[in-house]
Amino acid sequence: MPTHTVLVTGGAGYIGSHACVELLNAGFKVIVVDNLSNSKSESLSRVQQLTGKTLSFYEADIRDKTALTQIFANEKPTTVIHFAGLKAVGESCAQPHLYYHNNVFGTLVLTEVMQEHNVKQLVFSSSATVYGVTELTQYHEELPLGAINPYGRSKAMVEDILRDLAEADIKNKCEYPWKIALLRYFNPIGAHESGLIGEDPNGIPNNLMPYVAQVAIGKLPQLSVFGDDYPTPDGTGIRDYIHVIDLVRGHIKAIDAFNTEKFSDGNCKAYNLGAGRGYSVLEIVNAFENVTGKKINYKISPRREGDLAEYFANPELALKELNWKVEKTLHDMVADTWNWQSKNPQGYK
Ligand code: NAD
Ligand code: WQD
């Protein structure tokens, strides 16, 4: 089998670095393009250390067409996994222009360069935030979309753009049509079991798991549990947490699927990547206490604006068409988070 070269945008980041490990272990050649706006190149040194394999790294912005064109000409990738993007919901409300420029315009530049080099296999990091508010708690791919913040809308806009690209090729019976997987992640947590790579948020974490981990290590004094009066069994919010290693394996399954009948005439398909079950905030806190033996200091605080009580994935389509499902348990997610946090109390610094 010829070696496939996968270009990974945002490969130095949390999910991207774990994807690089799985790609290298699966025998792919890996090229990373990252502007390091939310990551450190140390993550990539660790990826190479733990796989014993090398990758190529370009510090570049995906909006820089000249740089991207040069990279495509040099490296001749066959497939792109597109993680590069900004992801903080609150920041996106404060700075919408930044989010649309980075996430939407960045993807336009990337796909333009891909098209010019006839590289038309793309796996895109979408998000469960593209779904609209609904009575249902379990989301399947056919539900109407209706993101409620600029970050989510930037993902939904990119999905629309990518669907249009694929559609145009199908209509034109293009010889090398776009093959695009839109992977809608639920709540990625955890870290590589080695503890060498993991999530290293800038400043105070927005998300539950890194927050809990920093309380456990003593970097933060107390967790605020945002609301205990939701219509859930213990009153706290329920989410579908997914181990980052399970998540990145879904990307390799998507690349495999590009060679199947589903994508043979070109296609753009969305898949939920989630476990299909949820845990509440207090279940996460309890699991963390059980695994680490540490008491998590928390207080009940008011609800956080924009939060829903409960949602989780219907992951059946990914099982049927990508032959993918989660393998890891809540214990794995918590133990691997703690292994990373305790070995790297200051992250990559
Ligand atoms: P991350 O911030 O750790 O990684 C994103 C990487 O992209 C960073 O290394 C950053 O430096 C880089 N980047 C950002 N803009 C860039 C640009 N213009 N040019 C080049 N590099 C750029 O985030 P993550 O958690 O690894 O998320 C990866 C992707 O998955 C993002 O697109 C995010 O929106 C999406 N996603 C994440 C989650 C989550 O909870 N972590 C959930 C759903 C979707
Ligand atoms: C999980 C639960 C909070 C922090 C976000 C983005 C989403 C996706 C994943 C990118 C909720 C509660 C949290 C805290 C708490 N990212 N919580 N105290 O909000 O489900 O999803 O990350 O695509 O777009 O919106 O994840 O980890 O912030 O919250 O009680 O300090 O934990 O209320 O119930 P969320 P989260």
CSV table of N, CA and C and ligand atoms in Angstrom, one decimal, residues 8-18 32-40 43 58-64 68 82-88 99 101-103 106-107 124-129 151 154-155 183-189 198-202 207 244 247 251, ligand 1:
chain,number,residue,atom,x,y,z
A,8,VAL,N,-2.3,17.8,8.6
A,8,VAL,CA,-3.1,18.0,9.8
A,8,VAL,C,-3.1,19.5,10.2
A,9,THR,N,-4.1,20.3,9.9
A,9,THR,CA,-4.1,21.7,10.4
A,9,THR,C,-4.5,21.6,11.9
A,10,GLY,N,-3.8,22.5,12.6
A,10,GLY,CA,-4.1,22.5,14.1
A,10,GLY,C,-3.6,21.3,14.8
A,11,GLY,N,-2.5,20.7,14.2
A,11,GLY,CA,-2.0,19.4,14.7
A,11,GLY,C,-1.3,19.5,16.0
A,12,ALA,N,-0.9,20.8,16.4
A,12,ALA,CA,-0.2,20.9,17.7
A,12,ALA,C,-1.2,21.1,18.9
A,13,GLY,N,-2.5,21.2,18.5
A,13,GLY,CA,-3.5,21.4,19.6
A,13,GLY,C,-3.8,20.1,20.3
A,14,TYR,N,-4.8,20.3,21.2
A,14,TYR,CA,-5.2,19.1,22.0
A,14,TYR,C,-5.6,17.9,21.2
A,15,ILE,N,-6.6,18.0,20.4
A,15,ILE,CA,-7.1,16.9,19.6
A,15,ILE,C,-6.1,16.5,18.5
A,16,GLY,N,-5.6,17.6,17.8
A,16,GLY,CA,-4.7,17.4,16.7
A,16,GLY,C,-3.5,16.6,17.1
A,17,SER,N,-2.9,16.9,18.3
A,17,SER,CA,-1.7,16.1,18.7
A,17,SER,C,-2.0,14.6,18.9
A,18,HIS,N,-3.2,14.4,19.5
A,18,HIS,CA,-3.5,12.9,19.7
A,18,HIS,C,-3.8,12.3,18.3
A,32,VAL,N,2.1,18.7,9.8
A,32,VAL,CA,1.3,19.6,10.6
A,32,VAL,C,1.5,21.1,10.2
A,33,VAL,N,0.4,21.7,10.1
A,33,VAL,CA,0.4,23.2,9.9
A,33,VAL,C,-0.4,23.8,11.1
A,34,ASP,N,0.3,24.6,11.8
A,34,ASP,CA,-0.3,25.2,13.0
A,34,ASP,C,0.3,26.6,13.2
A,35,ASN,N,-0.4,27.6,13.6
A,35,ASN,CA,0.1,28.9,13.9
A,35,ASN,C,0.5,29.1,15.4
A,36,LEU,N,0.3,28.0,16.1
A,36,LEU,CA,0.6,28.0,17.6
A,36,LEU,C,-0.2,29.1,18.4
A,37,SER,N,-1.3,29.5,17.8
A,37,SER,CA,-2.1,30.6,18.5
A,37,SER,C,-2.7,30.0,19.8
A,38,ASN,N,-2.9,28.7,19.9
A,38,ASN,CA,-3.5,28.1,21.1
A,38,ASN,C,-2.7,26.8,21.5
A,39,SER,N,-1.5,26.7,21.2
A,39,SER,CA,-0.7,25.5,21.4
A,39,SER,C,0.8,25.8,21.5
A,40,LYS,N,1.5,24.7,21.8
A,40,LYS,CA,3.0,24.9,21.8
A,40,LYS,C,3.6,23.7,21.0
A,43,SER,N,4.2,20.0,22.1
A,43,SER,CA,3.3,18.8,22.0
A,43,SER,C,3.7,17.9,20.8
A,58,TYR,N,5.1,22.8,10.0
A,58,TYR,CA,5.2,24.2,9.5
A,58,TYR,C,4.4,25.1,10.4
A,59,GLU,N,5.1,26.1,11.0
A,59,GLU,CA,4.4,27.1,11.8
A,59,GLU,C,3.8,28.1,10.8
A,60,ALA,N,2.6,28.0,10.5
A,60,ALA,CA,1.9,28.9,9.5
A,60,ALA,C,0.4,29.0,9.8
A,61,ASP,N,-0.1,30.1,9.3
A,61,ASP,CA,-1.6,30.3,9.5
A,61,ASP,C,-2.3,29.8,8.3
A,62,ILE,N,-3.4,29.1,8.5
A,62,ILE,CA,-4.1,28.6,7.3
A,62,ILE,C,-4.7,29.7,6.4
A,63,ARG,N,-4.8,30.9,7.0
A,63,ARG,CA,-5.3,32.0,6.1
A,63,ARG,C,-4.2,32.6,5.2
A,64,ASP,N,-3.0,32.1,5.4
A,64,ASP,CA,-1.9,32.6,4.6
A,64,ASP,C,-1.8,31.7,3.3
A,68,LEU,N,0.5,28.3,2.5
A,68,LEU,CA,-0.2,27.0,2.3
A,68,LEU,C,0.1,26.4,1.0
A,82,HIS,N,-8.7,18.7,9.2
A,82,HIS,CA,-8.8,20.2,9.5
A,82,HIS,C,-9.3,20.5,10.9
A,83,PHE,N,-8.3,20.5,11.8
A,83,PHE,CA,-8.6,20.9,13.2
A,83,PHE,C,-8.4,22.4,13.5
A,84,ALA,N,-7.7,23.1,12.7
A,84,ALA,CA,-7.3,24.5,13.1
A,84,ALA,C,-8.6,25.3,13.2
A,85,GLY,N,-8.7,25.9,14.3
A,85,GLY,CA,-9.9,26.8,14.6
A,85,GLY,C,-9.8,27.3,16.0
A,86,LEU,N,-10.6,28.3,16.2
A,86,LEU,CA,-10.8,28.9,17.6
A,86,LEU,C,-12.1,28.2,18.1
A,87,LYS,N,-12.1,28.0,19.4
A,87,LYS,CA,-13.2,27.1,20.0
A,87,LYS,C,-13.8,27.6,21.2
A,88,ALA,N,-13.6,28.8,21.7
A,88,ALA,CA,-14.1,29.2,23.0
A,88,ALA,C,-15.5,30.0,22.7
A,99,TYR,N,-13.7,35.1,15.1
A,99,TYR,CA,-14.1,33.7,14.9
A,99,TYR,C,-14.5,33.4,13.4
A,101,HIS,N,-13.5,35.0,10.8
A,101,HIS,CA,-12.3,35.2,10.0
A,101,HIS,C,-11.4,33.9,10.1
A,102,ASN,N,-11.2,33.5,11.3
A,102,ASN,CA,-10.3,32.3,11.5
A,102,ASN,C,-10.9,31.1,11.0
A,103,ASN,N,-12.2,30.8,11.5
A,103,ASN,CA,-12.8,29.5,11.2
A,103,ASN,C,-13.4,29.4,9.8
A,106,GLY,N,-10.6,31.0,7.1
A,106,GLY,CA,-9.4,30.0,7.1
A,106,GLY,C,-9.8,28.8,6.3
A,107,THR,N,-11.0,28.3,6.5
A,107,THR,CA,-11.4,27.0,5.7
A,107,THR,C,-11.5,27.3,4.2
A,124,PHE,N,-13.3,17.1,8.6
A,124,PHE,CA,-13.5,18.4,9.2
A,124,PHE,C,-14.0,18.3,10.7
A,125,SER,N,-13.3,19.0,11.6
A,125,SER,CA,-13.8,19.1,13.0
A,125,SER,C,-15.0,19.9,13.2
A,126,SER,N,-16.1,19.3,13.1
A,126,SER,CA,-17.4,20.0,13.5
A,126,SER,C,-17.7,19.8,14.9
A,127,SER,N,-18.9,20.2,15.3
A,127,SER,CA,-19.2,20.1,16.7
A,127,SER,C,-20.7,19.9,16.9
A,128,ALA,N,-21.0,19.3,18.0
A,128,ALA,CA,-22.4,19.1,18.4
A,128,ALA,C,-23.1,20.4,18.6
A,129,THR,N,-22.4,21.5,18.7
A,129,THR,CA,-23.0,22.8,18.9
A,129,THR,C,-23.7,23.3,17.6
A,151,TYR,N,-19.4,30.9,17.6
A,151,TYR,CA,-18.5,29.7,17.4
A,151,TYR,C,-19.3,28.6,16.7
A,154,SER,N,-20.0,29.5,13.2
A,154,SER,CA,-18.9,29.4,12.3
A,154,SER,C,-18.7,27.9,11.8
A,155,LYS,N,-19.0,27.0,12.7
A,155,LYS,CA,-18.9,25.5,12.3
A,155,LYS,C,-20.0,25.2,11.3
A,183,LEU,N,-17.2,15.7,11.0
A,183,LEU,CA,-17.3,14.9,12.3
A,183,LEU,C,-17.8,15.8,13.4
A,184,ARG,N,-18.9,15.5,13.9
A,184,ARG,CA,-19.5,16.4,15.0
A,184,ARG,C,-19.2,15.8,16.3
A,185,TYR,N,-18.2,16.5,17.0
A,185,TYR,CA,-17.7,16.0,18.3
A,185,TYR,C,-18.7,16.4,19.4
A,186,PHE,N,-18.9,15.5,20.3
A,186,PHE,CA,-19.6,15.8,21.5
A,186,PHE,C,-18.6,16.4,22.5
A,187,ASN,N,-18.3,15.9,23.7
A,187,ASN,CA,-17.4,16.5,24.6
A,187,ASN,C,-16.1,15.8,24.8
A,188,PRO,N,-15.1,16.1,24.0
A,188,PRO,CA,-13.8,15.4,24.1
A,188,PRO,C,-13.1,15.7,25.4
A,189,ILE,N,-12.6,14.6,26.1
A,189,ILE,CA,-11.8,14.8,27.4
A,189,ILE,C,-10.8,13.7,27.4
A,198,GLY,N,-1.6,16.0,26.3
A,198,GLY,CA,-3.0,16.2,26.9
A,198,GLY,C,-3.5,17.6,26.6
A,199,GLU,N,-4.5,17.9,27.3
A,199,GLU,CA,-5.1,19.3,27.0
A,199,GLU,C,-4.4,20.3,27.9
A,200,ASP,N,-4.0,21.4,27.3
A,200,ASP,CA,-3.2,22.4,28.0
A,200,ASP,C,-3.9,23.8,27.8
A,201,PRO,N,-5.0,24.0,28.4
A,201,PRO,CA,-5.7,25.3,28.0
A,201,PRO,C,-5.0,26.5,28.5
A,202,ASN,N,-5.1,27.6,27.8
A,202,ASN,CA,-4.5,28.9,28.2
A,202,ASN,C,-5.3,29.5,29.3
A,207,ASN,N,-13.8,24.6,30.2
A,207,ASN,CA,-14.5,23.3,30.1
A,207,ASN,C,-14.4,22.6,31.5
A,244,VAL,N,-10.5,11.3,24.1
A,244,VAL,CA,-9.9,11.9,22.9
A,244,VAL,C,-9.3,10.9,22.0
A,247,LEU,N,-12.0,9.5,19.9
A,247,LEU,CA,-12.4,10.5,19.0
A,247,LEU,C,-11.4,10.5,17.8
A,251,HIS,N,-11.4,9.6,13.2
A,251,HIS,CA,-10.9,10.3,12.0
A,251,HIS,C,-10.2,9.3,11.0
B,1,NAD,P1,-7.0,23.5,20.2
B,1,NAD,O1,-7.1,25.0,20.4
B,1,NAD,O2,-6.2,22.7,21.2
B,1,NAD,O3,-6.4,23.2,18.8
B,1,NAD,C1,-6.6,24.0,17.6
B,1,NAD,C2,-5.2,24.2,17.0
B,1,NAD,O4,-5.4,25.0,15.8
B,1,NAD,C3,-4.3,25.0,17.9
B,1,NAD,O5,-3.1,24.3,18.0
B,1,NAD,C4,-4.2,26.4,17.3
B,1,NAD,O6,-2.9,27.0,17.5
B,1,NAD,C5,-4.4,26.0,15.8
B,1,NAD,N1,-5.0,27.1,15.0
B,1,NAD,C6,-6.0,27.9,15.3
B,1,NAD,N2,-6.2,28.8,14.3
B,1,NAD,C7,-5.3,28.6,13.4
B,1,NAD,C8,-5.0,29.1,12.1
B,1,NAD,N3,-5.7,30.2,11.6
B,1,NAD,N4,-3.9,28.6,11.4
B,1,NAD,C9,-3.2,27.6,11.9
B,1,NAD,N5,-3.5,27.0,13.1
B,1,NAD,C10,-4.5,27.5,13.8
B,1,NAD,O7,-8.5,22.9,20.1
B,1,NAD,P2,-8.9,21.4,20.1
B,1,NAD,O8,-9.7,21.1,21.3
B,1,NAD,O9,-7.8,20.5,19.7
B,1,NAD,O10,-10.0,21.5,18.8
B,1,NAD,C11,-9.6,21.1,17.5
B,1,NAD,C12,-10.8,21.3,16.6
B,1,NAD,O11,-11.9,20.6,17.1
B,1,NAD,C13,-11.3,22.8,16.6
B,1,NAD,O12,-11.6,23.1,15.3
B,1,NAD,C14,-12.5,22.8,17.5
B,1,NAD,O13,-13.4,23.8,17.1
B,1,NAD,C15,-13.1,21.4,17.2
B,1,NAD,N6,-13.8,20.9,18.4
B,1,NAD,C16,-13.3,20.9,19.6
B,1,NAD,C17,-14.1,20.5,20.7
B,1,NAD,C18,-13.5,20.4,22.1
B,1,NAD,O14,-14.3,20.4,23.0
B,1,NAD,N7,-12.2,20.4,22.3
B,1,NAD,C19,-15.4,20.0,20.5
B,1,NAD,C20,-15.9,20.1,19.2
B,1,NAD,C21,-15.1,20.6,18.1
